């Protein structure tokens, strides 16, 4: 089976028979940009970039389990199925972390207004979220989820926009890559 998100419908489809098994309600206004399946395959969360929707459904029911408060458009996001978490950066500079198991939402604001965001990653240990600003403010923000505060912001180290970040499996190091091809290694 597969979850297929179109502009106006979200469907659970049997790929062998091509039969629609379920059509889900409460589809975002402009459709889903992505459907993120939980690790156990029992739920999925839809992300709607344009209208800022985040909605979670059980694959067994057409009605949503949770419709989260809308963000002001979603620029970038990262889903960690193993941790059951979704991190998003919206146009209003608010960083949100959705716990898709408990349905809790935590948020903080980026310290300075940025015009664009390039990447976001949840560390493999689930203790930090890393956000990359790539517009007029360039930098990487480290959000410590245990302390629930920004523990570090790197802004002055970059001559060009940072494009991506990734963490080592043990979450001890972070690597960033910029648009000129320069990679930097950071202690977390």
XYZ file of C-alpha atoms in Angstrom:
188
model
C 0.000 0.000 0.000
C 1.024 3.621 -0.454
C -0.140 7.044 0.579
C -0.631 9.315 -2.411
C -1.072 13.045 -1.908
C -2.475 15.089 -4.782
C -3.518 18.725 -4.972
C -6.997 18.034 -3.643
C -6.995 14.472 -2.261
C -4.973 12.221 0.015
C -5.449 8.514 -0.654
C -4.404 5.128 0.703
C -3.919 2.927 -2.367
C -3.234 -0.790 -2.841
C -0.433 -0.680 -5.416
C -1.012 -4.243 -6.645
C -4.696 -3.810 -7.417
C -4.572 -0.012 -7.900
C -7.671 0.179 -5.729
C -8.301 3.190 -3.472
C -8.645 1.803 0.056
C -9.384 5.098 1.797
C -9.699 8.799 1.099
C -8.684 11.000 4.015
C -10.622 14.055 5.185
C -9.339 17.500 6.163
C -6.908 17.864 3.280
C -4.979 21.166 3.353
C -6.274 23.933 1.085
C -3.478 23.574 -1.477
C -2.898 19.847 -1.021
C -0.078 18.056 0.726
C 3.534 18.518 -0.237
C 4.496 15.315 1.536
C 3.006 12.406 3.486
C 5.309 11.168 6.266
C 4.677 7.619 7.423
C 5.313 6.637 11.049
C 7.901 3.961 11.767
C 5.190 1.414 12.676
C 3.126 2.276 9.560
C -0.026 2.963 11.588
C -0.166 6.738 11.175
C 1.041 9.357 8.746
C 1.436 13.103 8.892
C 0.769 15.409 5.984
C 2.699 18.637 5.465
C 1.227 21.460 3.379
C 3.911 24.035 2.504
C 1.703 26.786 1.117
C -0.939 26.964 3.825
C 1.266 25.748 6.693
C -0.853 22.690 7.477
C 0.355 19.763 9.554
C -2.247 16.988 9.941
C -1.899 13.445 11.374
C -4.158 10.541 10.369
C -4.425 6.882 11.314
C -4.256 4.715 8.178
C -7.391 2.978 9.539
C -9.627 6.075 9.596
C -10.468 8.822 7.125
C -10.802 11.410 9.906
C -7.635 13.090 11.223
C -6.253 12.229 14.655
C -4.797 15.723 15.029
C -4.959 18.954 13.052
C -2.156 21.152 14.360
C -2.354 24.962 14.442
C -1.254 26.302 11.059
C 2.128 27.875 10.506
C 2.662 30.833 8.186
C 3.796 28.649 5.284
C 6.401 25.934 5.727
C 9.799 26.490 4.111
C 11.758 23.439 5.257
C 11.085 20.406 7.436
C 12.690 17.186 8.648
C 10.860 14.045 9.755
C 12.455 11.509 12.102
C 10.256 8.381 12.004
C 12.358 6.612 14.646
C 11.843 9.491 17.095
C 8.294 10.321 15.974
C 9.204 13.981 15.528
C 8.756 16.602 12.819
C 10.713 19.884 12.814
C 9.542 22.752 10.595
C 10.640 26.299 9.829
C 7.903 28.678 8.737
C 7.824 32.058 7.006
C 7.160 33.796 10.331
C 10.625 32.746 11.662
C 9.013 30.364 14.146
C 10.702 27.005 14.593
C 8.253 24.266 15.544
C 8.870 20.747 16.799
C 5.900 18.391 16.553
C 5.880 15.216 18.645
C 3.787 12.958 16.421
C 3.271 10.403 19.212
C 2.006 12.713 21.973
C 0.765 15.484 19.607
C 2.651 18.136 21.602
C 4.094 21.171 19.819
C 7.048 23.220 21.029
C 8.315 26.349 19.353
C 10.963 29.063 19.509
C 11.735 32.102 17.365
C 14.829 32.516 15.191
C 16.809 35.285 16.955
C 17.008 37.521 13.854
C 14.718 37.931 10.852
C 15.847 35.756 7.933
C 14.415 35.829 4.431
C 14.922 32.150 3.602
C 15.703 28.829 5.227
C 17.625 26.039 3.527
C 17.608 23.009 5.809
C 16.601 21.550 9.151
C 17.687 18.328 10.860
C 16.787 16.572 14.096
C 19.873 15.008 15.668
C 19.841 11.178 15.721
C 19.747 11.187 19.540
C 16.703 13.506 19.475
C 18.308 16.078 21.782
C 18.925 18.897 19.281
C 17.435 20.482 16.197
C 19.657 22.303 13.708
C 18.238 25.031 11.435
C 19.969 26.716 8.531
C 19.169 30.295 7.479
C 20.318 31.068 3.952
C 18.799 34.445 3.076
C 19.896 37.856 4.346
C 20.771 36.190 7.678
C 23.151 33.266 7.184
C 23.808 30.800 9.916
C 23.068 27.660 11.859
C 20.942 27.623 14.996
C 21.355 24.832 17.595
C 18.135 24.266 19.598
C 18.727 22.073 22.661
C 15.479 20.177 23.254
C 16.439 18.970 26.732
C 17.071 22.531 27.982
C 14.453 23.961 25.539
C 16.656 26.873 24.529
C 18.942 28.046 21.768
C 22.425 27.000 22.860
C 24.390 28.302 19.884
C 23.955 30.403 16.754
C 26.704 30.560 14.160
C 26.172 33.587 11.904
C 29.506 35.261 11.163
C 31.448 32.223 9.950
C 29.897 32.049 6.471
C 30.899 33.976 3.345
C 28.030 32.454 1.356
C 24.698 30.839 2.146
C 24.730 27.489 3.937
C 22.827 24.889 1.913
C 22.615 21.839 4.169
C 23.501 20.269 7.517
C 23.843 16.712 8.729
C 24.778 15.140 12.041
C 26.962 12.135 12.785
C 25.152 9.028 14.065
C 26.308 9.704 17.642
C 25.211 13.398 17.369
C 28.659 14.628 18.445
C 29.499 16.423 15.186
C 27.591 18.480 12.656
C 28.724 19.087 9.088
C 27.499 22.040 7.045
C 27.920 22.674 3.344
C 27.636 26.050 1.642
C 26.700 27.040 -1.894
C 30.384 27.377 -2.904
C 31.088 23.779 -1.912
C 32.850 24.518 1.396
C 32.158 21.986 4.143
C 32.630 22.857 7.816
C 32.685 20.494 10.806
C 31.198 21.627 14.122
C 31.261 20.215 17.664
C 27.757 19.968 18.992
